[in-house]
Short mmCIF file of C-alpha atoms and ligand atoms in Angstrom, two decimals:
data_model
loop_
_atom_site.label_atom_id
_atom_site.label_comp_id
_atom_site.label_asym_id
_atom_site.label_seq_id
_atom_site.Cartn_x
_atom_site.Cartn_y
_atom_site.Cartn_z
CA MET L 221 -74.84 56.01 -87.65
CA ALA L 222 -71.67 54.04 -87.80
CA ILE L 223 -69.76 51.85 -90.19
CA LEU L 224 -69.42 48.41 -88.64
CA LYS L 225 -66.53 45.99 -89.02
CA ILE L 226 -67.26 43.36 -91.65
CA GLU L 227 -66.29 39.83 -90.63
CA THR L 228 -64.29 37.97 -93.25
CA LEU L 229 -63.68 34.37 -94.24
CA GLY L 230 -62.34 32.40 -91.27
CA SER L 231 -64.51 34.22 -88.75
CA GLU L 232 -66.56 31.73 -86.73
CA VAL L 233 -69.74 33.84 -86.70
CA LEU L 234 -70.03 33.45 -90.49
CA ARG L 235 -70.36 29.70 -90.05
CA ARG L 236 -72.93 29.68 -87.27
CA ARG L 237 -76.68 29.31 -87.71
CA ALA L 238 -78.05 32.71 -86.65
CA ASP L 239 -80.83 33.02 -84.09
CA GLU L 240 -84.44 33.82 -84.91
CA VAL L 241 -85.43 37.36 -83.94
CA GLU L 242 -88.51 38.27 -81.99
CA VAL L 243 -89.37 41.52 -83.76
CA VAL L 244 -90.41 44.40 -81.53
CA ALA L 245 -91.90 47.13 -83.73
CA ASP L 246 -89.77 50.27 -83.87
CA ASP L 247 -87.32 49.09 -81.22
CA PRO L 248 -84.70 51.90 -81.22
CA GLU L 249 -81.73 49.58 -80.74
CA THR L 250 -82.77 47.45 -83.71
CA ALA L 251 -83.50 50.56 -85.79
CA ARG L 252 -79.93 51.74 -85.10
CA LEU L 253 -78.51 48.34 -86.08
CA ILE L 254 -80.44 48.44 -89.37
CA GLU L 255 -79.20 51.97 -90.11
CA ASP L 256 -75.63 50.94 -89.35
CA MET L 257 -75.94 47.85 -91.53
CA PHE L 258 -77.16 49.97 -94.44
CA GLU L 259 -74.36 52.47 -93.96
CA THR L 260 -71.80 49.64 -93.80
CA MET L 261 -73.25 48.02 -96.92
CA TYR L 262 -73.28 51.26 -98.96
CA ASP L 263 -69.76 52.13 -97.80
CA ALA L 264 -68.56 48.76 -99.12
CA HIS L 265 -70.61 49.10 -102.35
CA GLY L 266 -72.66 46.00 -101.54
CA ILE L 267 -76.26 45.23 -102.49
CA GLY L 268 -77.03 43.07 -99.45
CA LEU L 269 -75.70 42.43 -95.96
CA ALA L 270 -76.61 39.86 -93.31
CA ALA L 271 -76.22 40.53 -89.58
CA PRO L 272 -73.65 37.72 -89.04
CA GLN L 273 -71.36 39.63 -91.43
CA VAL L 274 -71.13 42.39 -88.82
CA GLY L 275 -70.65 39.87 -86.02
CA ILE L 276 -74.29 39.64 -84.92
CA SER L 277 -75.72 36.14 -85.02
CA ARG L 278 -79.33 37.14 -85.61
CA ARG L 279 -81.62 36.48 -88.57
CA LEU L 280 -81.65 39.94 -90.12
CA ILE L 281 -80.70 41.07 -93.62
CA VAL L 282 -80.65 44.41 -95.42
CA VAL L 283 -80.98 44.57 -99.18
CA HIS L 284 -80.77 47.27 -101.82
CA VAL L 285 -80.52 45.94 -105.33
CA ASN L 286 -79.74 48.98 -107.43
CA GLU L 287 -81.90 48.29 -110.41
CA GLU L 288 -85.31 49.44 -111.64
CA ASP L 289 -87.43 50.64 -108.76
CA GLU L 290 -86.00 48.35 -106.08
CA LYS L 291 -86.13 50.13 -102.74
CA PRO L 292 -83.92 49.34 -99.76
CA PHE L 293 -85.49 47.09 -97.14
CA ALA L 294 -84.66 45.17 -93.97
CA LEU L 295 -86.10 41.74 -93.29
CA PHE L 296 -86.12 39.58 -90.17
CA ASN L 297 -86.28 35.78 -90.16
CA PRO L 298 -86.42 35.60 -93.98
CA ARG L 299 -86.92 32.22 -95.58
CA VAL L 300 -87.40 30.87 -99.07
CA VAL L 301 -90.92 29.42 -99.12
CA GLU L 302 -91.00 28.60 -102.84
CA ALA L 303 -88.28 28.16 -105.44
CA GLY L 304 -88.82 27.87 -109.18
CA LYS L 305 -87.50 24.82 -111.02
CA ALA L 306 -85.46 26.87 -113.48
CA LYS L 307 -81.92 27.65 -112.39
CA GLU L 308 -79.72 30.50 -113.46
CA LYS L 309 -76.01 31.17 -113.22
CA GLY L 310 -74.91 34.63 -112.15
CA GLU L 311 -71.80 36.37 -110.90
CA GLU L 312 -71.63 36.67 -107.09
CA GLY L 313 -69.22 38.26 -104.72
CA CYS L 314 -69.42 38.71 -100.96
CA LEU L 315 -68.31 41.54 -98.70
CA SER L 316 -66.93 38.87 -96.35
CA ILE L 317 -64.70 37.44 -99.11
CA PRO L 318 -63.52 40.66 -100.74
CA ASN L 319 -62.22 41.00 -104.30
CA VAL L 320 -63.17 37.59 -105.64
CA SER L 321 -66.29 36.47 -107.44
CA ALA L 322 -67.65 33.41 -109.21
CA LEU L 323 -70.63 32.18 -111.20
CA VAL L 324 -73.16 30.59 -108.83
CA GLU L 325 -76.16 28.55 -109.91
CA ARG L 326 -79.41 29.18 -108.03
CA PRO L 327 -83.16 29.02 -108.67
CA ALA L 328 -84.03 31.98 -110.91
CA GLU L 329 -87.27 32.76 -109.08
CA VAL L 330 -88.07 32.52 -105.39
CA VAL L 331 -90.75 33.57 -102.97
CA VAL L 332 -89.38 34.80 -99.66
CA GLU L 333 -91.31 35.48 -96.50
CA GLY L 334 -90.11 37.39 -93.48
CA VAL L 335 -90.98 40.11 -91.01
CA ASP L 336 -90.40 43.83 -91.58
CA PRO L 337 -89.15 46.23 -88.86
CA LYS L 338 -92.74 47.11 -87.96
CA GLY L 339 -93.47 43.46 -87.20
CA ASN L 340 -95.57 42.84 -90.33
CA THR L 341 -95.23 39.61 -92.27
CA VAL L 342 -94.08 40.30 -95.80
CA ARG L 343 -93.97 38.13 -98.90
CA ILE L 344 -91.60 38.96 -101.75
CA GLU L 345 -91.82 37.38 -105.20
CA ALA L 346 -88.40 37.85 -106.68
CA ASP L 347 -86.48 37.10 -109.83
CA GLY L 348 -83.25 38.36 -111.37
CA MET L 349 -80.73 40.08 -109.12
CA LEU L 350 -83.17 40.41 -106.22
CA ALA L 351 -83.82 36.65 -106.14
CA ARG L 352 -80.08 35.98 -106.21
CA CYS L 353 -79.32 38.53 -103.51
CA LEU L 354 -82.07 37.25 -101.18
CA GLN L 355 -80.83 33.67 -101.51
CA HIS L 356 -77.22 34.73 -100.90
CA GLU L 357 -78.15 36.71 -97.76
CA ILE L 358 -80.44 33.99 -96.38
CA ASP L 359 -77.57 31.52 -96.87
CA HIS L 360 -75.47 33.75 -94.56
CA LEU L 361 -78.04 33.22 -91.79
CA ASP L 362 -77.44 29.48 -92.07
CA GLY L 363 -73.66 29.79 -92.06
CA ILE L 364 -73.42 29.15 -95.81
CA LEU L 365 -71.13 31.15 -98.10
CA PHE L 366 -71.34 31.34 -101.90
CA LEU L 367 -68.10 29.32 -102.05
CA ASP L 368 -70.06 26.37 -100.69
CA ARG L 369 -72.26 26.49 -103.80
CA LEU L 370 -69.30 25.91 -106.14
CA SER L 371 -67.67 22.71 -107.32
CA PRO L 372 -64.64 21.75 -105.19
CA LEU L 373 -62.33 22.59 -108.10
CA LYS L 374 -63.80 26.05 -108.62
CA ARG L 375 -63.90 26.69 -104.86
CA ASN L 376 -60.19 25.90 -104.53
CA MET L 377 -59.38 28.21 -107.43
CA ILE L 378 -61.28 31.08 -105.82
CA LEU L 379 -59.72 30.40 -102.40
CA LYS L 380 -56.24 30.42 -103.89
CA LYS L 381 -56.94 33.72 -105.62
CA TYR L 382 -58.41 35.16 -102.42
CA ARG L 383 -55.47 34.09 -100.22
CA LYS L 384 -52.97 35.41 -102.76
CA GLN L 385 -54.47 38.91 -102.74
CA GLU L 386 -54.89 38.82 -98.94
CA SER L 387 -51.20 38.06 -98.28
NI1 LIG O 86 -72.21 37.63 -98.75
#
């Protein structure tokens, strides 16, 4: 296991559309990547991490929302197949834009489909923090950051705050 370097705002890989993954069940190299992504995420106190955030432009996310009975899981090629009409605002941060956060509006309920590490298709009906986290991580696979979901005014405020604490 290893803690990987987390790419931060300005890194090109965060803005690229990540490649689809052909999932080979129990591939040892992929299993190691998933383990390393979990270790990196826990080390940074995150609840989700997308492969582009560790410099790998592939459609893979790991998620562990620490509430109720949510278990950690890895998902390949995840996509939102249904989104509820109701939207919800919630506080979001991102390990690639450390120490800033903002209220982001997203559909409150989504259905996500993807492939698990064994190659099985999975369908997740999510609400609350899990729905938010899944949407945030899937955005990463399309080169989208939570900043892009804010009004220009709010985005500039967050960027200013971020740059101030970075310098
Ligand atoms: Ni993020």
